[in-house]
Coordinates of C-alpha atoms in Angstrom, one line a residue:
X3 CA 41.0 41.1 -8.1
X4 CA 38.3 38.7 -6.8
X5 CA 37.1 36.3 -9.4
X6 CA 33.6 35.6 -8.2
X7 CA 30.7 37.5 -6.7
X8 CA 31.0 35.3 -3.6
X9 CA 32.3 35.6 0.0
X10 CA 36.0 35.5 -0.2
X11 CA 36.8 33.5 3.0
X12 CA 38.6 31.1 3.1
X13 CA 41.1 32.4 0.6
X14 CA 41.8 29.9 -2.2
X15 CA 44.9 27.7 -1.5
X16 CA 48.2 28.1 -3.4
X17 CA 49.8 25.1 -5.2
X18 CA 50.4 22.4 -2.6
X19 CA 47.1 22.9 -0.8
X20 CA 48.2 25.5 1.9
X21 CA 45.9 28.5 2.1
X22 CA 47.7 31.7 1.2
X23 CA 47.4 34.9 3.3
X24 CA 44.6 37.2 2.2
X25 CA 45.9 40.3 0.4
X26 CA 44.6 43.6 1.6
X27 CA 44.9 46.7 -0.5
X28 CA 44.8 49.8 1.8
X29 CA 43.6 52.7 -0.4
X30 CA 44.0 56.2 0.9
X31 CA 44.5 59.9 0.0
X32 CA 42.0 61.0 -2.7
X33 CA 40.7 64.1 -4.3
X34 CA 38.7 65.6 -1.4
X35 CA 39.8 68.2 1.1
X36 CA 40.2 65.4 3.6
X37 CA 43.2 64.0 1.7
X38 CA 45.7 64.5 4.6
X39 CA 43.4 63.0 7.2
X40 CA 43.0 59.9 5.0
X41 CA 46.8 59.5 4.7
X42 CA 47.2 59.8 8.5
X43 CA 44.4 57.2 9.0
X44 CA 45.9 54.8 6.6
X45 CA 49.3 55.1 8.2
X46 CA 47.8 54.0 11.5
X47 CA 46.2 51.0 9.9
X48 CA 49.4 50.0 7.9
X49 CA 51.4 50.3 11.1
X50 CA 49.0 47.9 13.0
X51 CA 47.7 45.4 10.5
X52 CA 48.9 41.8 11.3
X53 CA 51.6 41.1 8.6
X54 CA 51.7 37.5 9.8
X55 CA 48.1 37.1 8.8
X56 CA 47.7 39.4 5.8
X57 CA 49.7 40.6 2.8
X58 CA 49.4 44.3 2.3
X59 CA 49.4 46.5 -0.8
X60 CA 49.4 50.3 -0.1
X61 CA 47.7 52.3 -2.9
X62 CA 47.6 56.1 -2.7
X63 CA 45.3 58.4 -4.7
X64 CA 46.8 61.8 -5.4
X65 CA 44.9 65.0 -5.1
X66 CA 44.5 65.0 -8.9
X67 CA 43.1 61.4 -8.8
X68 CA 46.0 59.3 -10.0
X69 CA 46.3 55.9 -8.4
X70 CA 49.8 55.5 -7.3
X71 CA 51.8 52.6 -5.7
X72 CA 52.8 54.0 -2.3
X73 CA 55.7 53.2 0.0
X74 CA 54.9 51.0 2.9
X75 CA 56.3 53.3 5.5
X76 CA 53.7 54.2 8.2
X77 CA 56.1 56.5 10.0
X78 CA 56.1 58.9 7.1
X79 CA 52.3 59.2 7.1
X80 CA 51.9 61.2 10.4
X81 CA 51.2 64.9 11.0
X82 CA 54.6 66.7 11.1
X83 CA 55.0 70.2 12.4
X84 CA 51.2 70.7 12.1
X85 CA 51.4 69.8 8.4
X86 CA 49.4 66.9 6.8
X87 CA 51.1 64.2 4.8
X88 CA 50.2 63.7 1.1
X89 CA 50.2 60.8 -1.3
X90 CA 52.5 62.8 -3.6
X91 CA 55.2 62.6 -1.0
X92 CA 54.7 58.8 -0.5
X93 CA 54.3 57.6 -4.1
X94 CA 56.9 55.3 -5.6
X95 CA 56.4 57.3 -8.8
X96 CA 54.1 60.0 -9.9
X97 CA 54.4 58.8 -13.5
X98 CA 53.1 55.3 -13.0
X99 CA 49.5 54.3 -12.2
X100 CA 47.8 51.4 -10.5
X101 CA 45.0 50.0 -12.6
X102 CA 42.1 48.1 -11.1
X103 CA 40.3 45.5 -13.3
X104 CA 36.7 45.9 -14.1
X105 CA 36.3 42.3 -15.0
X106 CA 35.4 40.1 -11.9
X107 CA 37.1 37.1 -13.6
X108 CA 40.5 39.0 -13.4
X109 CA 42.2 38.9 -10.1
X110 CA 45.3 41.0 -10.5
X111 CA 46.0 44.6 -10.0
X112 CA 48.4 46.1 -12.7
X113 CA 50.9 48.8 -12.4
X114 CA 51.7 50.8 -15.6
X115 CA 54.4 53.4 -16.3
X116 CA 54.9 55.3 -19.6
X117 CA 57.3 53.4 -21.9
X118 CA 57.4 50.2 -19.7
X119 CA 55.6 46.9 -19.9
X120 CA 52.7 46.7 -17.4
X121 CA 53.6 44.8 -14.2
X122 CA 51.2 42.6 -12.3
X123 CA 51.1 43.5 -8.6
X124 CA 49.3 40.3 -7.7
X125 CA 45.8 39.4 -6.5
X126 CA 43.8 41.4 -4.1
X127 CA 41.2 39.7 -1.9
X128 CA 39.8 42.8 0.0
X129 CA 40.2 46.5 -0.1
X130 CA 40.4 48.6 3.0
X131 CA 39.3 52.1 1.8
X132 CA 40.6 54.7 4.2
X133 CA 39.3 57.6 2.1
X134 CA 37.3 60.4 3.7
X135 CA 34.9 62.7 1.9
X136 CA 33.9 62.9 -1.8
X137 CA 35.5 60.6 -4.4
X138 CA 35.9 57.7 -1.9
X139 CA 33.7 57.7 1.2
X140 CA 30.6 58.7 -0.8
X141 CA 29.9 55.5 -2.7
X142 CA 32.0 56.3 -5.7
X143 CA 34.9 53.9 -4.8
X144 CA 32.4 51.4 -3.4
X145 CA 30.6 51.3 -6.8
X146 CA 33.9 50.7 -8.6
X147 CA 34.7 47.8 -6.2
X148 CA 31.2 46.3 -6.7
X149 CA 31.8 46.4 -10.5
X150 CA 35.0 44.4 -10.1
X151 CA 33.5 42.0 -7.6
X152 CA 36.0 42.9 -4.9
X153 CA 35.0 42.8 -1.2
X154 CA 35.8 45.9 0.8
X155 CA 35.6 47.2 4.3
X156 CA 32.7 49.4 5.4
X157 CA 29.5 50.6 4.0
X158 CA 28.1 49.8 0.5
X159 CA 27.2 52.2 -2.2
X160 CA 23.9 53.5 -0.9
X161 CA 24.9 53.8 2.8
X162 CA 28.2 55.5 1.8
X163 CA 26.3 58.0 -0.4
X164 CA 23.7 58.7 2.3
X165 CA 26.4 58.9 5.0
X166 CA 28.2 61.6 3.0
X167 CA 25.1 63.8 2.1
X168 CA 23.9 65.5 5.2
X169 CA 20.6 66.4 3.6
X170 CA 19.5 62.9 2.7
X171 CA 21.0 61.5 5.9
X172 CA 18.8 63.7 7.9
X173 CA 15.8 62.9 5.7
X174 CA 16.3 59.2 6.3
X175 CA 16.8 59.6 10.1
X176 CA 13.5 61.6 10.3
X177 CA 11.7 58.9 8.3
X178 CA 12.9 56.3 10.9
X179 CA 11.8 58.4 13.8
X180 CA 15.2 59.7 14.9
X181 CA 15.2 63.3 16.1
X182 CA 17.4 65.8 14.2
X183 CA 18.1 69.4 14.7
X184 CA 16.6 72.3 12.6
X185 CA 18.3 72.7 9.3
X186 CA 18.0 74.4 5.9
X187 CA 19.3 73.2 2.6
X188 CA 20.5 75.6 -0.1
X189 CA 21.0 73.9 -3.4
X190 CA 23.6 75.1 -6.1
X191 CA 21.0 76.4 -8.6
X192 CA 19.2 78.4 -5.9
X193 CA 22.3 80.2 -4.7
X194 CA 23.7 80.8 -8.2
X195 CA 20.5 82.1 -9.7
X196 CA 19.0 84.1 -6.9
X197 CA 21.4 84.5 -3.9
X198 CA 19.2 87.3 -2.4
X199 CA 16.2 84.9 -2.2
X200 CA 18.5 82.3 -0.6
X201 CA 19.6 84.9 2.0
X202 CA 15.9 85.7 2.7
X203 CA 15.3 82.0 3.4
X204 CA 18.3 82.0 5.8
X205 CA 17.0 85.2 7.4
X206 CA 13.6 83.5 8.0
X207 CA 15.4 80.5 9.4
X208 CA 17.5 82.7 11.8
X209 CA 14.3 84.5 12.8
X210 CA 12.8 81.1 13.8
X211 CA 15.9 79.6 15.5
X212 CA 18.2 82.5 16.4
X213 CA 21.9 83.0 16.0
X214 CA 24.5 81.6 15.9
X215 CA 24.1 79.4 12.9
X216 CA 26.4 76.8 11.4
X217 CA 27.2 76.9 7.6
X218 CA 28.3 73.5 6.3
X219 CA 29.2 71.8 3.0
X220 CA 26.4 69.3 2.5
X221 CA 28.9 66.5 1.5
X222 CA 31.9 66.9 3.6
X223 CA 33.5 65.7 6.8
X224 CA 36.2 66.2 9.4
X225 CA 34.6 69.6 10.1
X226 CA 36.3 71.0 6.9
X227 CA 34.6 74.1 5.4
X228 CA 32.3 74.6 8.4
X229 CA 31.8 78.1 9.9
X230 CA 30.0 79.3 13.0
X231 CA 28.3 82.7 12.2
X232 CA 26.8 85.1 14.8
X233 CA 25.0 87.3 12.3
X234 CA 24.7 88.5 8.7
X235 CA 28.1 90.2 8.7
X236 CA 29.9 86.9 8.4
X237 CA 27.3 84.9 6.5
X238 CA 28.5 85.4 2.9
X239 CA 32.1 84.6 3.8
X240 CA 30.9 81.4 5.6
X241 CA 28.9 80.5 2.5
X242 CA 31.8 81.0 0.2
X243 CA 34.0 78.8 2.4
X244 CA 31.4 76.0 2.5
X245 CA 30.9 76.3 -1.3
X246 CA 34.6 76.0 -1.8
X247 CA 34.1 72.3 -0.8
X248 CA 30.6 71.7 -2.0
X249 CA 28.2 73.8 -4.1
X250 CA 25.3 72.5 -1.9
X251 CA 25.4 73.7 1.7
X252 CA 23.4 73.5 4.9
X253 CA 22.4 76.0 7.5
X254 CA 22.0 74.4 10.9
X255 CA 20.7 75.9 14.1
X256 CA 22.6 75.7 17.3
X257 CA 21.5 72.7 19.4
X258 CA 22.1 73.3 23.0
X259 CA 23.3 70.0 24.5
X260 CA 26.3 67.8 25.3
X261 CA 28.1 66.3 22.4
X262 CA 28.0 62.5 22.6
X263 CA 29.5 60.0 20.2
X264 CA 28.9 56.2 19.9
X265 CA 30.6 53.6 17.7
X266 CA 28.9 50.8 16.0
X267 CA 30.8 47.7 14.8
X268 CA 29.6 44.7 12.8
X269 CA 30.1 41.4 14.6
X270 CA 29.2 38.0 13.3
X271 CA 25.8 38.2 14.9
X272 CA 25.1 41.8 13.8
X273 CA 26.0 45.4 14.8
X274 CA 26.8 46.3 18.4
X275 CA 27.4 49.6 20.0
X276 CA 30.5 50.7 21.9
X277 CA 30.6 52.6 25.2
X278 CA 29.8 56.3 24.3
X279 CA 32.2 59.2 24.5
X280 CA 31.6 62.9 25.3
X281 CA 33.3 65.7 23.5
X282 CA 33.7 68.4 26.1
X283 CA 33.6 72.1 25.1
X284 CA 36.9 73.1 23.5
X285 CA 38.1 76.3 25.0
X286 CA 40.7 77.3 22.3
X287 CA 38.3 76.9 19.4
X288 CA 34.8 78.2 18.5
X289 CA 33.6 74.6 18.2
X290 CA 35.0 71.1 17.6
X291 CA 36.6 72.0 14.3
X292 CA 39.3 70.5 12.1
X293 CA 42.2 71.8 14.0
X294 CA 40.7 70.8 17.3
X295 CA 40.2 67.3 16.1
X296 CA 43.5 66.6 14.2
X297 CA 46.1 69.3 14.9
X298 CA 45.6 70.1 18.5
X299 CA 44.2 66.6 19.3
X300 CA 41.4 67.7 21.5
X301 CA 40.3 64.6 23.4
X302 CA 37.0 63.3 24.6
X303 CA 35.8 61.6 27.8
X304 CA 35.6 57.8 27.3
X305 CA 33.3 56.5 28.5
X306 CA 31.0 59.4 28.6
X307 CA 29.7 60.3 32.1
X308 CA 26.1 59.3 31.4
X309 CA 23.5 57.5 33.5
X310 CA 23.0 53.8 32.7
X311 CA 19.7 54.7 31.1
X312 CA 21.3 57.4 28.9
X313 CA 24.1 55.0 27.9
X314 CA 21.6 52.3 26.9
X315 CA 19.5 54.8 24.9
X316 CA 22.4 56.3 22.9
X317 CA 23.7 52.8 22.1
X318 CA 20.2 51.9 20.9
X319 CA 19.9 55.0 18.8
X320 CA 23.4 54.5 17.3
X321 CA 22.5 50.9 16.1
X322 CA 19.2 52.3 14.9
X323 CA 21.0 54.9 12.7
X324 CA 23.3 52.1 11.4
X325 CA 20.3 50.0 10.4
X326 CA 18.3 52.9 9.0
X327 CA 21.0 53.8 6.5
X328 CA 21.8 50.1 5.7
X329 CA 25.4 50.5 6.9
X330 CA 27.9 47.7 7.1
X331 CA 31.2 47.3 8.9
X332 CA 31.4 50.4 11.1
X333 CA 29.8 53.7 11.9
X334 CA 30.4 56.5 14.3
X335 CA 27.1 58.2 15.3
X336 CA 27.2 61.7 16.7
X337 CA 24.5 63.1 19.0
X338 CA 23.5 66.0 21.2
X339 CA 22.1 65.2 24.6
X340 CA 19.5 68.0 25.1
X341 CA 16.9 68.5 27.9
X342 CA 14.4 66.7 25.7
X343 CA 16.7 63.7 25.0
X344 CA 19.1 62.7 22.2
X345 CA 19.2 64.5 18.9
X346 CA 21.3 62.8 16.2
X347 CA 23.7 65.1 14.3
X348 CA 25.2 62.8 11.7
X349 CA 26.9 59.5 11.1
X350 CA 30.4 58.8 9.7
X351 CA 30.7 55.6 7.6
X352 CA 34.5 55.9 7.7
X353 CA 35.3 57.9 10.9
X354 CA 38.7 59.1 12.0
X355 CA 40.6 55.9 12.6
X356 CA 44.0 56.6 14.2
X357 CA 44.5 55.0 17.6
X358 CA 43.8 58.4 19.3
X359 CA 40.6 59.0 17.2
X360 CA 37.3 58.7 19.1
X361 CA 36.0 55.6 17.3
X362 CA 39.0 53.4 18.2
X363 CA 39.1 54.9 21.7
X364 CA 35.5 54.0 22.3
X365 CA 36.1 50.4 21.2
X366 CA 39.3 50.1 23.3
X367 CA 37.2 51.0 26.3
X368 CA 34.6 48.4 25.1
X369 CA 37.2 45.6 25.1
X370 CA 38.2 45.7 21.4
X371 CA 41.7 46.9 20.9
X372 CA 43.0 48.7 17.8
X373 CA 44.6 45.7 16.2
X374 CA 41.5 43.5 16.8
X375 CA 39.3 46.3 15.5
X376 CA 41.3 46.4 12.2
X377 CA 41.2 42.6 12.0
X378 CA 37.4 42.4 12.7
X379 CA 36.7 44.9 9.9
X380 CA 38.8 42.9 7.4
X381 CA 37.2 39.6 8.4
X382 CA 33.7 41.1 8.1
X383 CA 34.5 42.3 4.6
X384 CA 35.9 38.9 3.6
X385 CA 32.7 37.1 4.8
X386 CA 30.5 39.4 2.8
X387 CA 29.8 39.1 -0.9
X388 CA 29.6 42.0 -3.3
X389 CA 26.4 42.6 -5.3
X390 CA 22.9 42.6 -3.8
X391 CA 22.9 41.4 -0.2

C-alpha cells in the first residue's frame, strides 16, 4: 500500500515516465448488521467509478470477518426479491484471504490461499471504505489504514468513532451549541446488573417526555434494531432487539417536527452543504425504518420545501456538525424542524450511497452528479495525508 505518510497525488509514474492510474480498493460488507446495505452501496460505486481514470480492486469482508477477493460484477450486488446481497455470494473464494500490510514501506496487497504461494494483488493508492456500522464505519478500519499509511475516503478515526456512537455524538453537538432532542443512555453494566433500576430510569424519562419513545442501539445505523414503543408493554422486547445489535442502547423522546436532511461534501476550499431534503411521513411504516429506506425505497422531497432562511440555516448547521466532529470527505446530517427551530438528530459519516439514496440525490440537485461525487471523494482522499492533520 502507500509507501509514505504523504499526500498520494500525483500517483508515482511507472517506468517510462507516464503516470499510472491510481488504484482504488473498494472495501465492503463487514461484520455488522448493515452488511447487505454495504454491499448494495459498493455495487453502485463499482458500477459508476471511472475505469479510464482509476484501476479498481473490489475487496469484500464476510460476516465472519474474512477479507475476500470479490468479483467485479456490480449487477450482482443489488437487492433481489427483497433480499440483500452478501460478500459470501460474491467472493472469488471463501478459503483465500486478502492481507493488508501494516508496514507503510510496503505497497502491495497480498492474496493468500491454503496450500498456495501468496500472490501479490498490486499496489493500492486509496481505499474507498463502503462499510456501514461497527467494524468499519466506526474508526476501526480507519485506524488500520492509518497504521499502513494508506489514504482513504471519508472521516478519520475520531470522527468515525464519534459518528457511530450516538451518545458521544450528542455530547459533542451539545458542547458546540447544537440543539439535540431529549435522550437517555443505558450502559451494558447498568442493564445487566440491575435491569429494574434501568426500567425505573426509563419510566422517569417517559414521565418527563411522554410516550412514544424510541429504543435504539447506541452504535448502529440504517435504522437497524430501532423500535418505537407506545408503553411499557413493548419496552423489554424493544430493548432486547436493540441489545441484539449493541449492548449499549439509547432511549429517545419523540421530537415533533419535519424530518430534514442535508449533505456535506469536502471541496478543495473546505466543506459545503447541499440543498436539503425532506423525508415525508411514511404511511406504510411506523417511522422511517430499514424497510422503508432500502426495501420499499421510500423517497424524500429534494429540495425540501423550506423558506430561503430555513434552507440557509440547516446548511449552516450541517457544516457546523461536520466541523464539530472533525469530519472529512462527506457527511449526511439529519435534523427535525420544530416550532422552535432545527434540532439535530445525528450524522452519518458514510451514508447510504446508491444513486437513489438521499445523500447523492441532494448533491445531484446541487449540481454534483453521482459520478462526479464519487470522483471528488477519491480525489479528496488522494490529496490528504494519513497521520496527524
